[in-house]
Amino acid sequence: MLQLTETALTSALGEVDARAAVTFLGADRIEVLRFADRERGLVRYATLGMSASAMTDPTASVADPERGPRAELVLTLHAGHPATDQVLRPLAVLAAAPQVEGLVVVPDACLDLGEPLWPGAPFQAVLVAEPGGLVPDLTLPEPRDPVRFYPLLPMTPAETAWQRARGPQALREAWLAHGTDLRAPDRGAVPLSG
């Protein structure tokens, strides 16, 4: 199944530029693939392995290994910032959270690492965006749910606190109102009020 997932990623994002694998105790191996979009000056990082298992609610009495949401994570940044390639392990940590912590990743979820996404990054958390825009959902044979590819939007600590208080929609509106470039690896927090 992971081969199908990788094919879906390469069909949408191009050839893999680099890859790294991380294994966590009690979790399957997670790879992070790097895609360079030289035409647009972007670099994309996508997890591979998170979708191998369906995400299940930790409070469920019985976990169905076949049924349940499946996902991979995609982070897009402007190329040229050398430290961003060190986001590979933090992304793998986020991708392993469903197996390790019983987390079910959904749009508008806040995933907080508690440390910078890469050395010197102004971001410690990401907001999970709606899937389907960049990489289409991957339909799997029944009874499995499709794999959804969730874009990640980096948040500064101030933005993370504000969206927890006001909600993700309010943060998206603030980003939009200020023309925030969410792909800028060194951007500051959007001006927040209210």
PDB file of C-alpha atoms in Angstrom:
ATOM      1  CA  MET A   1       0.000   0.000   0.000  1.00  0.00           C
ATOM      2  CA  LEU A   2       2.846   2.430   0.737  1.00  0.00           C
ATOM      3  CA  GLN A   3       4.041   2.019  -2.839  1.00  0.00           C
ATOM      4  CA  LEU A   4       0.637   3.282  -4.022  1.00  0.00           C
ATOM      5  CA  THR A   5       0.934   6.197  -1.603  1.00  0.00           C
ATOM      6  CA  GLU A   6       4.398   7.093  -2.847  1.00  0.00           C
ATOM      7  CA  THR A   7       3.161   6.899  -6.438  1.00  0.00           C
ATOM      8  CA  ALA A   8       0.332   9.308  -5.579  1.00  0.00           C
ATOM      9  CA  LEU A   9       2.882  11.718  -4.096  1.00  0.00           C
ATOM     10  CA  THR A  10       5.301  11.531  -7.031  1.00  0.00           C
ATOM     11  CA  SER A  11       2.429  11.909  -9.536  1.00  0.00           C
ATOM     12  CA  ALA A  12       1.416  15.169  -7.853  1.00  0.00           C
ATOM     13  CA  LEU A  13       4.778  16.545  -6.711  1.00  0.00           C
ATOM     14  CA  GLY A  14       7.397  15.132  -9.113  1.00  0.00           C
ATOM     15  CA  GLU A  15      10.448  13.036  -8.420  1.00  0.00           C
ATOM     16  CA  VAL A  16      11.753  12.514  -4.891  1.00  0.00           C
ATOM     17  CA  ASP A  17      14.767  14.741  -4.299  1.00  0.00           C
ATOM     18  CA  ALA A  18      15.841  13.163  -0.986  1.00  0.00           C
ATOM     19  CA  ARG A  19      14.413  10.885   1.698  1.00  0.00           C
ATOM     20  CA  ALA A  20      15.022  10.021   5.316  1.00  0.00           C
ATOM     21  CA  ALA A  21      13.542   7.327   7.542  1.00  0.00           C
ATOM     22  CA  VAL A  22      12.820   7.468  11.262  1.00  0.00           C
ATOM     23  CA  THR A  23      11.644   4.633  13.506  1.00  0.00           C
ATOM     24  CA  PHE A  24      10.051   5.244  16.889  1.00  0.00           C
ATOM     25  CA  LEU A  25       9.580   2.685  19.632  1.00  0.00           C
ATOM     26  CA  GLY A  26       6.118   1.169  19.268  1.00  0.00           C
ATOM     27  CA  ALA A  27       5.504   2.659  15.823  1.00  0.00           C
ATOM     28  CA  ASP A  28       6.046   1.705  12.192  1.00  0.00           C
ATOM     29  CA  ARG A  29       8.859   3.295  10.240  1.00  0.00           C
ATOM     30  CA  ILE A  30       8.060   6.762   8.885  1.00  0.00           C
ATOM     31  CA  GLU A  31       9.840   8.190   5.873  1.00  0.00           C
ATOM     32  CA  VAL A  32       9.919  11.852   4.928  1.00  0.00           C
ATOM     33  CA  LEU A  33      10.308  12.577   1.224  1.00  0.00           C
ATOM     34  CA  ARG A  34      11.662  15.847  -0.127  1.00  0.00           C
ATOM     35  CA  PHE A  35      10.454  17.285  -3.432  1.00  0.00           C
ATOM     36  CA  ALA A  36      12.127  20.301  -5.027  1.00  0.00           C
ATOM     37  CA  ASP A  37       9.869  22.469  -7.192  1.00  0.00           C
ATOM     38  CA  ARG A  38      12.579  24.534  -8.872  1.00  0.00           C
ATOM     39  CA  GLU A  39      10.141  26.333 -11.191  1.00  0.00           C
ATOM     40  CA  ARG A  40       8.255  27.841  -8.268  1.00  0.00           C
ATOM     41  CA  GLY A  41      11.225  28.017  -5.879  1.00  0.00           C
ATOM     42  CA  LEU A  42       9.528  25.692  -3.391  1.00  0.00           C
ATOM     43  CA  VAL A  43      10.472  22.628  -1.427  1.00  0.00           C
ATOM     44  CA  ARG A  44       7.857  20.154  -0.238  1.00  0.00           C
ATOM     45  CA  TYR A  45       8.259  17.588   2.507  1.00  0.00           C
ATOM     46  CA  ALA A  46       5.803  14.676   2.604  1.00  0.00           C
ATOM     47  CA  THR A  47       5.511  11.853   5.108  1.00  0.00           C
ATOM     48  CA  LEU A  48       5.256   8.252   3.948  1.00  0.00           C
ATOM     49  CA  GLY A  49       4.193   5.540   6.380  1.00  0.00           C
ATOM     50  CA  MET A  50       1.603   7.321   8.503  1.00  0.00           C
ATOM     51  CA  SER A  51      -1.139   5.891   6.263  1.00  0.00           C
ATOM     52  CA  ALA A  52       0.021   2.282   6.707  1.00  0.00           C
ATOM     53  CA  SER A  53      -2.335   2.031   9.691  1.00  0.00           C
ATOM     54  CA  ALA A  54      -5.798   3.476  10.061  1.00  0.00           C
ATOM     55  CA  MET A  55      -6.082   6.147  12.743  1.00  0.00           C
ATOM     56  CA  THR A  56      -8.354   5.005  15.550  1.00  0.00           C
ATOM     57  CA  ASP A  57      -9.938   6.831  18.452  1.00  0.00           C
ATOM     58  CA  PRO A  58      -8.078   5.720  21.597  1.00  0.00           C
ATOM     59  CA  THR A  59     -11.401   5.593  23.473  1.00  0.00           C
ATOM     60  CA  ALA A  60     -12.893   3.069  21.009  1.00  0.00           C
ATOM     61  CA  SER A  61     -13.532  -0.332  22.590  1.00  0.00           C
ATOM     62  CA  VAL A  62     -12.348  -2.213  19.495  1.00  0.00           C
ATOM     63  CA  ALA A  63      -9.842  -0.958  16.925  1.00  0.00           C
ATOM     64  CA  ASP A  64     -10.494  -2.080  13.345  1.00  0.00           C
ATOM     65  CA  PRO A  65      -7.127  -2.379  11.572  1.00  0.00           C
ATOM     66  CA  GLU A  66      -8.755  -1.931   8.136  1.00  0.00           C
ATOM     67  CA  ARG A  67     -11.336   0.817   8.706  1.00  0.00           C
ATOM     68  CA  GLY A  68     -10.606   4.334   9.798  1.00  0.00           C
ATOM     69  CA  PRO A  69      -9.066   7.502   8.385  1.00  0.00           C
ATOM     70  CA  ARG A  70      -5.612   7.325   6.791  1.00  0.00           C
ATOM     71  CA  ALA A  71      -3.382  10.303   6.168  1.00  0.00           C
ATOM     72  CA  GLU A  72       0.011  11.654   5.199  1.00  0.00           C
ATOM     73  CA  LEU A  73       1.333  15.160   5.921  1.00  0.00           C
ATOM     74  CA  VAL A  74       2.742  17.680   3.419  1.00  0.00           C
ATOM     75  CA  LEU A  75       4.702  20.826   4.328  1.00  0.00           C
ATOM     76  CA  THR A  76       5.545  23.406   1.625  1.00  0.00           C
ATOM     77  CA  LEU A  77       8.200  26.100   2.119  1.00  0.00           C
ATOM     78  CA  HIS A  78      10.162  28.520  -0.036  1.00  0.00           C
ATOM     79  CA  ALA A  79      13.461  26.935  -1.054  1.00  0.00           C
ATOM     80  CA  GLY A  80      16.852  28.373  -0.150  1.00  0.00           C
ATOM     81  CA  HIS A  81      16.753  28.259   3.655  1.00  0.00           C
ATOM     82  CA  PRO A  82      19.398  25.631   4.521  1.00  0.00           C
ATOM     83  CA  ALA A  83      18.054  24.732   7.976  1.00  0.00           C
ATOM     84  CA  THR A  84      14.609  23.667   6.727  1.00  0.00           C
ATOM     85  CA  ASP A  85      15.892  20.248   5.667  1.00  0.00           C
ATOM     86  CA  GLN A  86      16.205  19.497   9.371  1.00  0.00           C
ATOM     87  CA  VAL A  87      12.381  19.420   9.534  1.00  0.00           C
ATOM     88  CA  LEU A  88      12.501  15.735   8.540  1.00  0.00           C
ATOM     89  CA  ARG A  89      12.594  14.276  12.058  1.00  0.00           C
ATOM     90  CA  PRO A  90       9.961  16.676  13.489  1.00  0.00           C
ATOM     91  CA  LEU A  91       7.629  15.793  10.606  1.00  0.00           C
ATOM     92  CA  ALA A  92       8.177  12.098  11.304  1.00  0.00           C
ATOM     93  CA  VAL A  93       7.304  12.751  14.969  1.00  0.00           C
ATOM     94  CA  LEU A  94       4.012  14.345  13.899  1.00  0.00           C
ATOM     95  CA  ALA A  95       3.302  11.468  11.492  1.00  0.00           C
ATOM     96  CA  ALA A  96       3.933   8.883  14.231  1.00  0.00           C
ATOM     97  CA  ALA A  97       1.559  10.594  16.696  1.00  0.00           C
ATOM     98  CA  PRO A  98      -1.491   8.539  15.620  1.00  0.00           C
ATOM     99  CA  GLN A  99       0.354   5.290  16.430  1.00  0.00           C
ATOM    100  CA  VAL A 100       2.209   6.523  19.493  1.00  0.00           C
ATOM    101  CA  GLU A 101      -0.435   8.773  21.088  1.00  0.00           C
ATOM    102  CA  GLY A 102      -3.681   7.537  19.527  1.00  0.00           C
ATOM    103  CA  LEU A 103      -4.190  10.893  17.825  1.00  0.00           C
ATOM    104  CA  VAL A 104      -6.651  11.178  14.929  1.00  0.00           C
ATOM    105  CA  VAL A 105      -5.460  13.929  12.578  1.00  0.00           C
ATOM    106  CA  VAL A 106      -8.268  15.995  11.024  1.00  0.00           C
ATOM    107  CA  PRO A 107      -8.495  19.401   9.324  1.00  0.00           C
ATOM    108  CA  ASP A 108      -8.123  22.326  11.755  1.00  0.00           C
ATOM    109  CA  ALA A 109      -6.167  20.197  14.232  1.00  0.00           C
ATOM    110  CA  CYS A 110      -3.213  21.889  15.913  1.00  0.00           C
ATOM    111  CA  LEU A 111      -0.130  19.659  16.060  1.00  0.00           C
ATOM    112  CA  ASP A 112       2.350  21.115  18.537  1.00  0.00           C
ATOM    113  CA  LEU A 113       5.914  19.824  18.800  1.00  0.00           C
ATOM    114  CA  GLY A 114       6.868  22.014  21.749  1.00  0.00           C
ATOM    115  CA  GLU A 115      10.158  22.787  19.996  1.00  0.00           C
ATOM    116  CA  PRO A 116      11.121  24.504  16.715  1.00  0.00           C
ATOM    117  CA  LEU A 117      10.214  22.694  13.495  1.00  0.00           C
ATOM    118  CA  TRP A 118      13.878  23.107  12.511  1.00  0.00           C
ATOM    119  CA  PRO A 119      16.812  24.877  14.209  1.00  0.00           C
ATOM    120  CA  GLY A 120      16.030  28.579  14.486  1.00  0.00           C
ATOM    121  CA  ALA A 121      12.481  28.193  13.113  1.00  0.00           C
ATOM    122  CA  PRO A 122       9.909  30.669  14.452  1.00  0.00           C
ATOM    123  CA  PHE A 123       7.337  27.824  14.434  1.00  0.00           C
ATOM    124  CA  GLN A 124       6.662  25.048  16.945  1.00  0.00           C
ATOM    125  CA  ALA A 125       3.232  23.963  15.732  1.00  0.00           C
ATOM    126  CA  VAL A 126       1.276  23.484  12.538  1.00  0.00           C
ATOM    127  CA  LEU A 127      -2.365  23.865  11.608  1.00  0.00           C
ATOM    128  CA  VAL A 128      -3.735  20.967   9.553  1.00  0.00           C
ATOM    129  CA  ALA A 129      -5.412  22.268   6.381  1.00  0.00           C
ATOM    130  CA  GLU A 130      -8.076  20.674   4.187  1.00  0.00           C
ATOM    131  CA  PRO A 131      -6.785  17.834   1.973  1.00  0.00           C
ATOM    132  CA  GLY A 132      -7.230  17.339  -1.754  1.00  0.00           C
ATOM    133  CA  GLY A 133      -5.819  20.543  -3.208  1.00  0.00           C
ATOM    134  CA  LEU A 134      -2.167  19.676  -3.738  1.00  0.00           C
ATOM    135  CA  VAL A 135      -2.282  15.864  -3.713  1.00  0.00           C
ATOM    136  CA  PRO A 136      -5.637  14.210  -4.516  1.00  0.00           C
ATOM    137  CA  ASP A 137      -7.011  11.588  -2.126  1.00  0.00           C
ATOM    138  CA  LEU A 138      -5.798   8.063  -2.850  1.00  0.00           C
ATOM    139  CA  THR A 139      -8.676   5.584  -3.056  1.00  0.00           C
ATOM    140  CA  LEU A 140      -7.854   2.181  -1.546  1.00  0.00           C
ATOM    141  CA  PRO A 141      -9.646  -1.142  -1.984  1.00  0.00           C
ATOM    142  CA  GLU A 142     -12.665  -1.696   0.285  1.00  0.00           C
ATOM    143  CA  PRO A 143     -13.055  -1.662   3.231  1.00  0.00           C
ATOM    144  CA  ARG A 144     -10.148   0.778   3.653  1.00  0.00           C
ATOM    145  CA  ASP A 145     -10.712   4.518   3.794  1.00  0.00           C
ATOM    146  CA  PRO A 146      -8.827   6.655   1.250  1.00  0.00           C
ATOM    147  CA  VAL A 147      -5.459   8.178   2.109  1.00  0.00           C
ATOM    148  CA  ARG A 148      -5.788  11.939   2.545  1.00  0.00           C
ATOM    149  CA  PHE A 149      -2.783  14.237   2.144  1.00  0.00           C
ATOM    150  CA  TYR A 150      -3.031  17.066   4.670  1.00  0.00           C
ATOM    151  CA  PRO A 151      -1.138  20.320   4.036  1.00  0.00           C
ATOM    152  CA  LEU A 152       0.513  21.724   7.159  1.00  0.00           C
ATOM    153  CA  LEU A 153       0.527  25.468   7.884  1.00  0.00           C
ATOM    154  CA  PRO A 154       3.310  26.514  10.305  1.00  0.00           C
ATOM    155  CA  MET A 155       2.222  28.655  13.270  1.00  0.00           C
ATOM    156  CA  THR A 156       4.278  30.855  15.566  1.00  0.00           C
ATOM    157  CA  PRO A 157       3.690  30.394  19.329  1.00  0.00           C
ATOM    158  CA  ALA A 158       1.544  33.563  19.383  1.00  0.00           C
ATOM    159  CA  GLU A 159      -0.555  32.294  16.462  1.00  0.00           C
ATOM    160  CA  THR A 160      -0.917  28.890  18.127  1.00  0.00           C
ATOM    161  CA  ALA A 161      -2.197  30.443  21.355  1.00  0.00           C
ATOM    162  CA  TRP A 162      -4.510  32.789  19.454  1.00  0.00           C
ATOM    163  CA  GLN A 163      -6.075  30.050  17.339  1.00  0.00           C
ATOM    164  CA  ARG A 164      -6.658  27.968  20.465  1.00  0.00           C
ATOM    165  CA  ALA A 165      -8.520  30.904  22.001  1.00  0.00           C
ATOM    166  CA  ARG A 166     -10.319  32.172  18.880  1.00  0.00           C
ATOM    167  CA  GLY A 167     -10.427  29.110  16.610  1.00  0.00           C
ATOM    168  CA  PRO A 168      -8.634  28.130  13.405  1.00  0.00           C
ATOM    169  CA  GLN A 169     -11.035  30.045  11.159  1.00  0.00           C
ATOM    170  CA  ALA A 170     -10.173  33.314  12.923  1.00  0.00           C
ATOM    171  CA  LEU A 171      -6.460  32.634  12.391  1.00  0.00           C
ATOM    172  CA  ARG A 172      -6.987  31.837   8.700  1.00  0.00           C
ATOM    173  CA  GLU A 173      -8.920  35.091   8.329  1.00  0.00           C
ATOM    174  CA  ALA A 174      -6.076  37.034   9.994  1.00  0.00           C
ATOM    175  CA  TRP A 175      -3.529  35.406   7.680  1.00  0.00           C
ATOM    176  CA  LEU A 176      -5.676  36.276   4.665  1.00  0.00           C
ATOM    177  CA  ALA A 177      -6.341  39.860   5.791  1.00  0.00           C
ATOM    178  CA  HIS A 178      -2.591  40.511   6.134  1.00  0.00           C
ATOM    179  CA  GLY A 179      -1.528  38.646   2.975  1.00  0.00           C
ATOM    180  CA  THR A 180       0.620  36.276   5.045  1.00  0.00           C
ATOM    181  CA  ASP A 181       3.029  34.114   3.053  1.00  0.00           C
ATOM    182  CA  LEU A 182       2.597  30.805   4.891  1.00  0.00           C
ATOM    183  CA  ARG A 183       5.469  29.258   2.915  1.00  0.00           C
ATOM    184  CA  ALA A 184       8.062  31.761   4.200  1.00  0.00           C
ATOM    185  CA  PRO A 185      10.391  29.843   6.542  1.00  0.00           C
ATOM    186  CA  ASP A 186      11.358  32.960   8.517  1.00  0.00           C
ATOM    187  CA  ARG A 187       8.135  34.955   8.638  1.00  0.00           C
ATOM    188  CA  GLY A 188       6.982  36.657  11.819  1.00  0.00           C
ATOM    189  CA  ALA A 189       3.620  36.254  13.527  1.00  0.00           C
ATOM    190  CA  VAL A 190       0.655  37.857  11.821  1.00  0.00           C
ATOM    191  CA  PRO A 191      -0.651  40.922  13.730  1.00  0.00           C
ATOM    192  CA  LEU A 192      -3.382  39.583  16.010  1.00  0.00           C
ATOM    193  CA  SER A 193      -6.056  41.571  17.788  1.00  0.00           C
ATOM    194  CA  GLY A 194      -9.278  41.024  19.651  1.00  0.00           C
TER     195      GLY A 194
END
